Amino acid sequence: MLLLLLAGGWSEGLAQARRSQVLLDARYSSHYQWRGVPRVEQASAQLAATGAFGLGQAEHLSLSVWSLLELSGPGTGDFSVTGDGWTFAEHDFSIQYGTRSGGLDVTAGVMHYRLNNSAPLGALPPDFNTTEVFGSVSLREGWLRGLGFTPTLRAWYDFHRIDGAFTELELAFSAPVLPVDDPVAGLQLAARMGASLGQKAEAGNPGYFTRDGTIYWEGVASATAGVSWLRVIASYHRLFGIDPVAESADPLSNERRSSWGWLEMALSVRFPGGIW
């Protein structure tokens, strides 16, 4: 699962890498959602390991492994793929290339998803797996950047079991916390819109990979602190569902809600240290 990790937020910072590094990431979420669709109402942990290899002044190649750990058994109606607590629900693997060209940071890669689906959901078999190609473009120069804003466009295309695309547009605002020359903390606000373009599981199941349509709006407020090798992030997310699937409190029930919020805490370590 991306987690804004491999094809999204965490790995985009690697486009600035100039040398080889190892990154270890852990994130706690009070609620877990996947592209606007609620997955588990209970808490979960997300763990990742990434090796980034500098290819030149502005290029890198990275290999990543990401896992979702469900910390407690799902409640009634939770969209859980395991049906049990303290279980690894998913393992994902990716390879990504990133470069900085002019005023743009560009990434492209391949992601393979493997669900440990011991509680089958609709059309998803117990050993469901699929593969996507993905890419992202972030603006790093210009008047928007001068004001502290970074627009990013991300896109994924599943060519294996889903046969459809998903896109996300984000506008983020970042402000450093004193001292300006070498800030030890920062604040960020972000607004995102995600849209599914034909994604659905085999036999038309709309649960894990969603249907056609604009899926959601999401607002994120984050605070970051750290040093060259360690970063701690606290964030609050508020999601507003637009598509009927994204309005579901649970894709397997008829309950609806206009929006919901959750908290996340993340810890990221890189060796050797460097620019975040």
PDB file of C-alpha atoms in Angstrom:
ATOM      1  CA  MET A   1       0.000   0.000   0.000  1.00  0.00           C
ATOM      2  CA  LEU A   2       1.347   3.384  -0.926  1.00  0.00           C
ATOM      3  CA  LEU A   3       0.789   5.256   2.269  1.00  0.00           C
ATOM      4  CA  LEU A   4       2.082   8.207   0.302  1.00  0.00           C
ATOM      5  CA  LEU A   5       5.281   6.331   0.834  1.00  0.00           C
ATOM      6  CA  LEU A   6       6.699   4.697  -2.243  1.00  0.00           C
ATOM      7  CA  ALA A   7       5.028   6.489  -5.123  1.00  0.00           C
ATOM      8  CA  GLY A   8       4.033   9.386  -2.984  1.00  0.00           C
ATOM      9  CA  GLY A   9       5.207  11.667  -0.254  1.00  0.00           C
ATOM     10  CA  TRP A  10       8.004   9.884   1.611  1.00  0.00           C
ATOM     11  CA  SER A  11       9.904   8.733  -1.464  1.00  0.00           C
ATOM     12  CA  GLU A  12       9.588  12.029  -3.341  1.00  0.00           C
ATOM     13  CA  GLY A  13      12.173  13.447  -0.957  1.00  0.00           C
ATOM     14  CA  LEU A  14      14.611  10.895  -2.357  1.00  0.00           C
ATOM     15  CA  ALA A  15      14.649  12.841  -5.623  1.00  0.00           C
ATOM     16  CA  GLN A  16      17.022  15.171  -3.794  1.00  0.00           C
ATOM     17  CA  ALA A  17      19.364  12.357  -2.719  1.00  0.00           C
ATOM     18  CA  ARG A  18      22.953  12.554  -3.932  1.00  0.00           C
ATOM     19  CA  ARG A  19      24.288   9.322  -2.419  1.00  0.00           C
ATOM     20  CA  SER A  20      23.243   5.854  -1.356  1.00  0.00           C
ATOM     21  CA  GLN A  21      21.116   5.634   1.776  1.00  0.00           C
ATOM     22  CA  VAL A  22      18.990   3.202   3.768  1.00  0.00           C
ATOM     23  CA  LEU A  23      15.656   4.429   5.167  1.00  0.00           C
ATOM     24  CA  LEU A  24      13.565   2.745   7.868  1.00  0.00           C
ATOM     25  CA  ASP A  25      10.027   4.032   8.418  1.00  0.00           C
ATOM     26  CA  ALA A  26       7.282   3.224  10.925  1.00  0.00           C
ATOM     27  CA  ARG A  27       3.838   4.820  11.095  1.00  0.00           C
ATOM     28  CA  TYR A  28       0.928   4.454  13.519  1.00  0.00           C
ATOM     29  CA  SER A  29      -2.583   5.281  12.270  1.00  0.00           C
ATOM     30  CA  SER A  30      -5.682   5.506  14.437  1.00  0.00           C
ATOM     31  CA  HIS A  31      -7.726   4.687  11.317  1.00  0.00           C
ATOM     32  CA  TYR A  32      -6.571   3.227   8.018  1.00  0.00           C
ATOM     33  CA  GLN A  33      -7.917   4.201   4.610  1.00  0.00           C
ATOM     34  CA  TRP A  34      -6.842   3.308   1.092  1.00  0.00           C
ATOM     35  CA  ARG A  35      -7.416   5.875  -1.652  1.00  0.00           C
ATOM     36  CA  GLY A  36     -10.459   7.271   0.074  1.00  0.00           C
ATOM     37  CA  VAL A  37     -11.943   3.899   1.034  1.00  0.00           C
ATOM     38  CA  PRO A  38     -11.961   3.003   4.766  1.00  0.00           C
ATOM     39  CA  ARG A  39     -10.077  -0.219   5.427  1.00  0.00           C
ATOM     40  CA  VAL A  40      -9.921  -0.665   9.209  1.00  0.00           C
ATOM     41  CA  GLU A  41     -11.527   1.453  11.932  1.00  0.00           C
ATOM     42  CA  GLN A  42      -9.049   0.176  14.501  1.00  0.00           C
ATOM     43  CA  ALA A  43      -5.394   1.193  14.841  1.00  0.00           C
ATOM     44  CA  SER A  44      -2.739  -0.139  12.488  1.00  0.00           C
ATOM     45  CA  ALA A  45       1.009   0.137  11.976  1.00  0.00           C
ATOM     46  CA  GLN A  46       2.804   0.535   8.667  1.00  0.00           C
ATOM     47  CA  LEU A  47       6.459  -0.482   8.336  1.00  0.00           C
ATOM     48  CA  ALA A  48       8.836   0.140   5.427  1.00  0.00           C
ATOM     49  CA  ALA A  49      12.465  -0.312   4.449  1.00  0.00           C
ATOM     50  CA  THR A  50      14.006   1.460   1.458  1.00  0.00           C
ATOM     51  CA  GLY A  51      17.414   1.358  -0.173  1.00  0.00           C
ATOM     52  CA  ALA A  52      18.173   4.453  -2.278  1.00  0.00           C
ATOM     53  CA  PHE A  53      21.133   4.469  -4.623  1.00  0.00           C
ATOM     54  CA  GLY A  54      22.462   7.699  -6.096  1.00  0.00           C
ATOM     55  CA  LEU A  55      22.995   7.485  -9.865  1.00  0.00           C
ATOM     56  CA  GLY A  56      24.263  10.989 -10.435  1.00  0.00           C
ATOM     57  CA  GLN A  57      23.912  14.583  -9.352  1.00  0.00           C
ATOM     58  CA  ALA A  58      20.116  14.519  -9.544  1.00  0.00           C
ATOM     59  CA  GLU A  59      19.106  10.869 -10.062  1.00  0.00           C
ATOM     60  CA  HIS A  60      18.412   7.903  -7.801  1.00  0.00           C
ATOM     61  CA  LEU A  61      17.075   4.354  -7.874  1.00  0.00           C
ATOM     62  CA  SER A  62      15.246   2.944  -4.846  1.00  0.00           C
ATOM     63  CA  LEU A  63      13.963  -0.467  -3.773  1.00  0.00           C
ATOM     64  CA  SER A  64      11.288  -0.634  -1.069  1.00  0.00           C
ATOM     65  CA  VAL A  65       9.321  -3.130   1.001  1.00  0.00           C
ATOM     66  CA  TRP A  66       6.150  -1.963   2.789  1.00  0.00           C
ATOM     67  CA  SER A  67       3.930  -3.902   5.237  1.00  0.00           C
ATOM     68  CA  LEU A  68       0.610  -3.244   6.996  1.00  0.00           C
ATOM     69  CA  LEU A  69       0.209  -4.632  10.519  1.00  0.00           C
ATOM     70  CA  GLU A  70      -3.334  -4.714  11.948  1.00  0.00           C
ATOM     71  CA  LEU A  71      -2.943  -4.186  15.698  1.00  0.00           C
ATOM     72  CA  SER A  72      -6.364  -5.412  16.831  1.00  0.00           C
ATOM     73  CA  GLY A  73      -9.154  -7.585  15.552  1.00  0.00           C
ATOM     74  CA  PRO A  74     -11.605  -5.695  13.324  1.00  0.00           C
ATOM     75  CA  GLY A  75     -14.862  -4.401  14.729  1.00  0.00           C
ATOM     76  CA  THR A  76     -18.251  -5.194  13.257  1.00  0.00           C
ATOM     77  CA  GLY A  77     -18.308  -4.078   9.648  1.00  0.00           C
ATOM     78  CA  ASP A  78     -14.611  -3.200   9.418  1.00  0.00           C
ATOM     79  CA  PHE A  79     -13.138  -3.664   5.951  1.00  0.00           C
ATOM     80  CA  SER A  80     -10.264  -5.843   7.128  1.00  0.00           C
ATOM     81  CA  VAL A  81      -8.435  -8.281   4.885  1.00  0.00           C
ATOM     82  CA  THR A  82      -7.222 -10.483   7.732  1.00  0.00           C
ATOM     83  CA  GLY A  83     -10.074 -10.690  10.217  1.00  0.00           C
ATOM     84  CA  ASP A  84      -7.628 -10.940  13.121  1.00  0.00           C
ATOM     85  CA  GLY A  85      -5.440  -8.738  15.320  1.00  0.00           C
ATOM     86  CA  TRP A  86      -1.631  -8.442  15.306  1.00  0.00           C
ATOM     87  CA  THR A  87      -1.517  -9.806  11.777  1.00  0.00           C
ATOM     88  CA  PHE A  88       0.373  -8.628   8.721  1.00  0.00           C
ATOM     89  CA  ALA A  89      -2.434  -7.861   6.288  1.00  0.00           C
ATOM     90  CA  GLU A  90      -0.307  -6.858   3.308  1.00  0.00           C
ATOM     91  CA  HIS A  91       3.213  -6.732   1.875  1.00  0.00           C
ATOM     92  CA  ASP A  92       4.101  -4.497  -1.072  1.00  0.00           C
ATOM     93  CA  PHE A  93       7.301  -4.272  -3.112  1.00  0.00           C
ATOM     94  CA  SER A  94       8.457  -1.470  -5.389  1.00  0.00           C
ATOM     95  CA  ILE A  95      11.294  -0.230  -7.552  1.00  0.00           C
ATOM     96  CA  GLN A  96      11.440   3.473  -8.367  1.00  0.00           C
ATOM     97  CA  TYR A  97      13.546   5.861 -10.425  1.00  0.00           C
ATOM     98  CA  GLY A  98      13.662   9.559  -9.552  1.00  0.00           C
ATOM     99  CA  THR A  99      15.298  12.580 -11.092  1.00  0.00           C
ATOM    100  CA  ARG A 100      15.293  16.362 -10.844  1.00  0.00           C
ATOM    101  CA  SER A 101      14.988  18.016 -14.252  1.00  0.00           C
ATOM    102  CA  GLY A 102      14.815  21.788 -14.416  1.00  0.00           C
ATOM    103  CA  GLY A 103      12.187  22.867 -11.925  1.00  0.00           C
ATOM    104  CA  LEU A 104      10.551  19.434 -11.669  1.00  0.00           C
ATOM    105  CA  ASP A 105      11.026  16.373  -9.480  1.00  0.00           C
ATOM    106  CA  VAL A 106       9.938  13.306 -11.477  1.00  0.00           C
ATOM    107  CA  THR A 107       9.527   9.711 -10.280  1.00  0.00           C
ATOM    108  CA  ALA A 108       8.425   6.505 -12.036  1.00  0.00           C
ATOM    109  CA  GLY A 109       8.304   2.886 -10.958  1.00  0.00           C
ATOM    110  CA  VAL A 110       6.500  -0.407 -10.452  1.00  0.00           C
ATOM    111  CA  MET A 111       4.588  -1.582  -7.348  1.00  0.00           C
ATOM    112  CA  HIS A 112       3.528  -5.168  -6.571  1.00  0.00           C
ATOM    113  CA  TYR A 113       0.791  -5.736  -3.951  1.00  0.00           C
ATOM    114  CA  ARG A 114       0.309  -8.943  -1.969  1.00  0.00           C
ATOM    115  CA  LEU A 115      -2.682  -9.228   0.404  1.00  0.00           C
ATOM    116  CA  ASN A 116      -2.775 -11.866   3.158  1.00  0.00           C
ATOM    117  CA  ASN A 117      -6.501 -12.218   2.664  1.00  0.00           C
ATOM    118  CA  SER A 118      -7.520 -14.846   5.223  1.00  0.00           C
ATOM    119  CA  ALA A 119     -10.997 -13.259   5.389  1.00  0.00           C
ATOM    120  CA  PRO A 120     -11.985 -13.177   1.680  1.00  0.00           C
ATOM    121  CA  LEU A 121     -13.947 -10.103   0.604  1.00  0.00           C
ATOM    122  CA  GLY A 122     -16.235 -10.424  -2.390  1.00  0.00           C
ATOM    123  CA  ALA A 123     -14.199 -11.079  -5.519  1.00  0.00           C
ATOM    124  CA  LEU A 124     -10.810 -10.977  -3.756  1.00  0.00           C
ATOM    125  CA  PRO A 125      -9.287 -14.465  -3.441  1.00  0.00           C
ATOM    126  CA  PRO A 126      -7.260 -15.502  -0.360  1.00  0.00           C
ATOM    127  CA  ASP A 127      -3.949 -14.882  -2.158  1.00  0.00           C
ATOM    128  CA  PHE A 128      -4.927 -11.699  -4.019  1.00  0.00           C
ATOM    129  CA  ASN A 129      -2.033  -9.880  -5.660  1.00  0.00           C
ATOM    130  CA  THR A 130      -1.718  -7.283  -8.386  1.00  0.00           C
ATOM    131  CA  THR A 131       0.799  -4.893  -9.952  1.00  0.00           C
ATOM    132  CA  GLU A 132       0.818  -1.203 -10.884  1.00  0.00           C
ATOM    133  CA  VAL A 133       3.098   1.221 -12.677  1.00  0.00           C
ATOM    134  CA  PHE A 134       3.185   4.698 -11.176  1.00  0.00           C
ATOM    135  CA  GLY A 135       4.643   8.133 -11.596  1.00  0.00           C
ATOM    136  CA  SER A 136       4.639  11.591 -10.030  1.00  0.00           C
ATOM    137  CA  VAL A 137       5.636  15.132 -10.983  1.00  0.00           C
ATOM    138  CA  SER A 138       6.291  17.904  -8.409  1.00  0.00           C
ATOM    139  CA  LEU A 139       6.963  21.555  -9.168  1.00  0.00           C
ATOM    140  CA  ARG A 140      10.091  22.733  -7.321  1.00  0.00           C
ATOM    141  CA  GLU A 141      10.643  26.165  -8.864  1.00  0.00           C
ATOM    142  CA  GLY A 142       8.542  29.177  -9.798  1.00  0.00           C
ATOM    143  CA  TRP A 143       6.298  31.679  -8.054  1.00  0.00           C
ATOM    144  CA  LEU A 144       4.218  29.024  -6.280  1.00  0.00           C
ATOM    145  CA  ARG A 145       7.354  27.577  -4.714  1.00  0.00           C
ATOM    146  CA  GLY A 146       8.421  31.095  -3.793  1.00  0.00           C
ATOM    147  CA  LEU A 147       5.233  31.341  -1.727  1.00  0.00           C
ATOM    148  CA  GLY A 148       5.897  27.968  -0.081  1.00  0.00           C
ATOM    149  CA  PHE A 149       3.470  25.872  -2.187  1.00  0.00           C
ATOM    150  CA  THR A 150       4.335  22.592  -3.947  1.00  0.00           C
ATOM    151  CA  PRO A 151       1.839  21.152  -6.474  1.00  0.00           C
ATOM    152  CA  THR A 152       2.184  17.415  -7.189  1.00  0.00           C
ATOM    153  CA  LEU A 153       0.384  15.140  -9.635  1.00  0.00           C
ATOM    154  CA  ARG A 154       0.510  11.370  -9.039  1.00  0.00           C
ATOM    155  CA  ALA A 155      -0.889   8.555 -11.165  1.00  0.00           C
ATOM    156  CA  TRP A 156      -1.046   4.760 -10.920  1.00  0.00           C
ATOM    157  CA  TYR A 157      -2.118   2.239 -13.567  1.00  0.00           C
ATOM    158  CA  ASP A 158      -2.890  -1.379 -12.670  1.00  0.00           C
ATOM    159  CA  PHE A 159      -2.155  -3.664 -15.624  1.00  0.00           C
ATOM    160  CA  HIS A 160      -2.520  -6.992 -13.794  1.00  0.00           C
ATOM    161  CA  ARG A 161      -5.715  -7.862 -11.899  1.00  0.00           C
ATOM    162  CA  ILE A 162      -7.506  -4.491 -11.814  1.00  0.00           C
ATOM    163  CA  ASP A 163      -6.957  -2.892 -15.235  1.00  0.00           C
ATOM    164  CA  GLY A 164      -7.614   0.735 -14.351  1.00  0.00           C
ATOM    165  CA  ALA A 165      -5.997   3.978 -13.254  1.00  0.00           C
ATOM    166  CA  PHE A 166      -6.030   6.178 -10.165  1.00  0.00           C
ATOM    167  CA  THR A 167      -4.878   9.804  -9.968  1.00  0.00           C
ATOM    168  CA  GLU A 168      -4.202  12.212  -7.111  1.00  0.00           C
ATOM    169  CA  LEU A 169      -3.582  15.952  -7.224  1.00  0.00           C
ATOM    170  CA  GLU A 170      -1.998  17.610  -4.177  1.00  0.00           C
ATOM    171  CA  LEU A 171      -1.177  21.175  -3.212  1.00  0.00           C
ATOM    172  CA  ALA A 172       1.089  21.386  -0.147  1.00  0.00           C
ATOM    173  CA  PHE A 173       2.262  24.410   1.819  1.00  0.00           C
ATOM    174  CA  SER A 174       5.403  24.137   3.945  1.00  0.00           C
ATOM    175  CA  ALA A 175       6.872  26.551   6.476  1.00  0.00           C
ATOM    176  CA  PRO A 176      10.151  25.994   8.394  1.00  0.00           C
ATOM    177  CA  VAL A 177      10.411  26.590  12.127  1.00  0.00           C
ATOM    178  CA  LEU A 178      13.295  28.770  13.308  1.00  0.00           C
ATOM    179  CA  PRO A 179      16.195  28.905  12.796  1.00  0.00           C
ATOM    180  CA  VAL A 180      15.558  29.492   9.077  1.00  0.00           C
ATOM    181  CA  ASP A 181      19.120  28.648   7.966  1.00  0.00           C
ATOM    182  CA  ASP A 182      19.008  25.180   9.520  1.00  0.00           C
ATOM    183  CA  PRO A 183      15.442  24.461  10.708  1.00  0.00           C
ATOM    184  CA  VAL A 184      14.917  21.574  13.113  1.00  0.00           C
ATOM    185  CA  ALA A 185      11.145  21.461  12.588  1.00  0.00           C
ATOM    186  CA  GLY A 186       8.501  22.398  10.067  1.00  0.00           C
ATOM    187  CA  LEU A 187       4.761  22.713   9.508  1.00  0.00           C
ATOM    188  CA  GLN A 188       2.854  21.565   6.454  1.00  0.00           C
ATOM    189  CA  LEU A 189      -0.716  21.876   5.193  1.00  0.00           C
ATOM    190  CA  ALA A 190      -1.880  19.823   2.214  1.00  0.00           C
ATOM    191  CA  ALA A 191      -5.075  19.427   0.198  1.00  0.00           C
ATOM    192  CA  ARG A 192      -5.556  16.387  -2.046  1.00  0.00           C
ATOM    193  CA  MET A 193      -8.138  15.162  -4.513  1.00  0.00           C
ATOM    194  CA  GLY A 194      -8.160  11.517  -5.589  1.00  0.00           C
ATOM    195  CA  ALA A 195     -10.068  10.038  -8.515  1.00  0.00           C
ATOM    196  CA  SER A 196     -10.479   6.460  -9.738  1.00  0.00           C
ATOM    197  CA  LEU A 197     -10.492   5.919 -13.497  1.00  0.00           C
ATOM    198  CA  GLY A 198     -12.005   2.508 -14.078  1.00  0.00           C
ATOM    199  CA  GLN A 199     -10.426   0.555 -11.226  1.00  0.00           C
ATOM    200  CA  LYS A 200     -12.363  -2.457  -9.985  1.00  0.00           C
ATOM    201  CA  ALA A 201     -11.438  -5.930  -8.841  1.00  0.00           C
ATOM    202  CA  GLU A 202     -12.276  -9.062 -10.798  1.00  0.00           C
ATOM    203  CA  ALA A 203     -16.042  -9.739 -10.975  1.00  0.00           C
ATOM    204  CA  GLY A 204     -16.657  -6.026 -10.382  1.00  0.00           C
ATOM    205  CA  ASN A 205     -16.013  -5.961  -6.630  1.00  0.00           C
ATOM    206  CA  PRO A 206     -15.656  -2.242  -5.670  1.00  0.00           C
ATOM    207  CA  GLY A 207     -14.134  -2.695  -2.231  1.00  0.00           C
ATOM    208  CA  TYR A 208     -10.337  -2.657  -2.163  1.00  0.00           C
ATOM    209  CA  PHE A 209      -9.850  -0.978  -5.559  1.00  0.00           C
ATOM    210  CA  THR A 210     -12.586   1.540  -6.122  1.00  0.00           C
ATOM    211  CA  ARG A 211     -14.947   2.328  -8.971  1.00  0.00           C
ATOM    212  CA  ASP A 212     -15.009   5.079 -11.564  1.00  0.00           C
ATOM    213  CA  GLY A 213     -15.519   8.625 -10.334  1.00  0.00           C
ATOM    214  CA  THR A 214     -14.110  11.345  -8.126  1.00  0.00           C
ATOM    215  CA  ILE A 215     -13.461   9.567  -4.866  1.00  0.00           C
ATOM    216  CA  TYR A 216     -12.444  12.036  -2.184  1.00  0.00           C
ATOM    217  CA  TRP A 217     -11.009  15.306  -0.947  1.00  0.00           C
ATOM    218  CA  GLU A 218      -8.479  15.121   1.882  1.00  0.00           C
ATOM    219  CA  GLY A 219      -6.925  17.773   4.103  1.00  0.00           C
ATOM    220  CA  VAL A 220      -3.735  17.120   6.101  1.00  0.00           C
ATOM    221  CA  ALA A 221      -2.018  19.185   8.795  1.00  0.00           C
ATOM    222  CA  SER A 222       1.453  17.955   9.821  1.00  0.00           C
ATOM    223  CA  ALA A 223       4.246  18.950  12.192  1.00  0.00           C
ATOM    224  CA  THR A 224       7.773  17.620  11.622  1.00  0.00           C
ATOM    225  CA  ALA A 225      10.875  17.687  13.817  1.00  0.00           C
ATOM    226  CA  GLY A 226      14.242  16.011  13.560  1.00  0.00           C
ATOM    227  CA  VAL A 227      17.922  16.035  12.703  1.00  0.00           C
ATOM    228  CA  SER A 228      19.851  14.855   9.645  1.00  0.00           C
ATOM    229  CA  TRP A 229      19.258  11.144  10.349  1.00  0.00           C
ATOM    230  CA  LEU A 230      15.957  11.155  12.264  1.00  0.00           C
ATOM    231  CA  ARG A 231      12.529  12.629  11.554  1.00  0.00           C
ATOM    232  CA  VAL A 232       9.315  12.517  13.616  1.00  0.00           C
ATOM    233  CA  ILE A 233       5.957  13.482  12.071  1.00  0.00           C
ATOM    234  CA  ALA A 234       2.556  14.036  13.690  1.00  0.00           C
ATOM    235  CA  SER A 235      -0.395  14.637  11.387  1.00  0.00           C
ATOM    236  CA  TYR A 236      -4.170  14.966  11.378  1.00  0.00           C
ATOM    237  CA  HIS A 237      -6.156  13.874   8.324  1.00  0.00           C
ATOM    238  CA  ARG A 238      -9.726  14.804   7.398  1.00  0.00           C
ATOM    239  CA  LEU A 239     -11.304  13.018   4.444  1.00  0.00           C
ATOM    240  CA  PHE A 240     -14.478  14.035   2.600  1.00  0.00           C
ATOM    241  CA  GLY A 241     -16.054  11.292   0.484  1.00  0.00           C
ATOM    242  CA  ILE A 242     -17.686  12.200  -2.819  1.00  0.00           C
ATOM    243  CA  ASP A 243     -18.154   8.898  -4.623  1.00  0.00           C
ATOM    244  CA  PRO A 244     -20.653   6.489  -2.944  1.00  0.00           C
ATOM    245  CA  VAL A 245     -17.790   4.079  -2.194  1.00  0.00           C
ATOM    246  CA  ALA A 246     -15.767   6.793  -0.441  1.00  0.00           C
ATOM    247  CA  GLU A 247     -18.856   7.870   1.537  1.00  0.00           C
ATOM    248  CA  SER A 248     -19.050   4.428   3.102  1.00  0.00           C
ATOM    249  CA  ALA A 249     -18.030   3.977   6.701  1.00  0.00           C
ATOM    250  CA  ASP A 250     -17.462   0.419   5.524  1.00  0.00           C
ATOM    251  CA  PRO A 251     -17.654  -0.741   1.874  1.00  0.00           C
ATOM    252  CA  LEU A 252     -19.472  -3.889   2.999  1.00  0.00           C
ATOM    253  CA  SER A 253     -22.363  -2.046   4.710  1.00  0.00           C
ATOM    254  CA  ASN A 254     -24.944   0.603   3.842  1.00  0.00           C
ATOM    255  CA  GLU A 255     -23.738   3.070   6.489  1.00  0.00           C
ATOM    256  CA  ARG A 256     -22.718   6.493   5.171  1.00  0.00           C
ATOM    257  CA  ARG A 257     -20.771   9.404   6.596  1.00  0.00           C
ATOM    258  CA  SER A 258     -19.885  12.716   4.975  1.00  0.00           C
ATOM    259  CA  SER A 259     -16.353  12.835   6.432  1.00  0.00           C
ATOM    260  CA  TRP A 260     -14.056  11.338   9.034  1.00  0.00           C
ATOM    261  CA  GLY A 261     -10.730  12.165  10.613  1.00  0.00           C
ATOM    262  CA  TRP A 262      -7.779  10.285  12.054  1.00  0.00           C
ATOM    263  CA  LEU A 263      -4.347  10.811  13.607  1.00  0.00           C
ATOM    264  CA  GLU A 264      -0.982   9.487  12.447  1.00  0.00           C
ATOM    265  CA  MET A 265       2.459   9.367  14.063  1.00  0.00           C
ATOM    266  CA  ALA A 266       5.516   8.509  11.980  1.00  0.00           C
ATOM    267  CA  LEU A 267       9.195   7.885  12.651  1.00  0.00           C
ATOM    268  CA  SER A 268      11.762   7.887   9.838  1.00  0.00           C
ATOM    269  CA  VAL A 269      15.462   7.053  10.121  1.00  0.00           C
ATOM    270  CA  ARG A 270      18.062   7.262   7.356  1.00  0.00           C
ATOM    271  CA  PHE A 271      21.681   6.082   7.208  1.00  0.00           C
ATOM    272  CA  PRO A 272      23.801   8.022   6.571  1.00  0.00           C
ATOM    273  CA  GLY A 273      21.972  11.227   7.475  1.00  0.00           C
ATOM    274  CA  GLY A 274      21.190  13.838   4.873  1.00  0.00           C
ATOM    275  CA  ILE A 275      18.748  16.438   3.588  1.00  0.00           C
ATOM    276  CA  TRP A 276      15.121  15.527   4.146  1.00  0.00           C
TER     277      TRP A 276
END
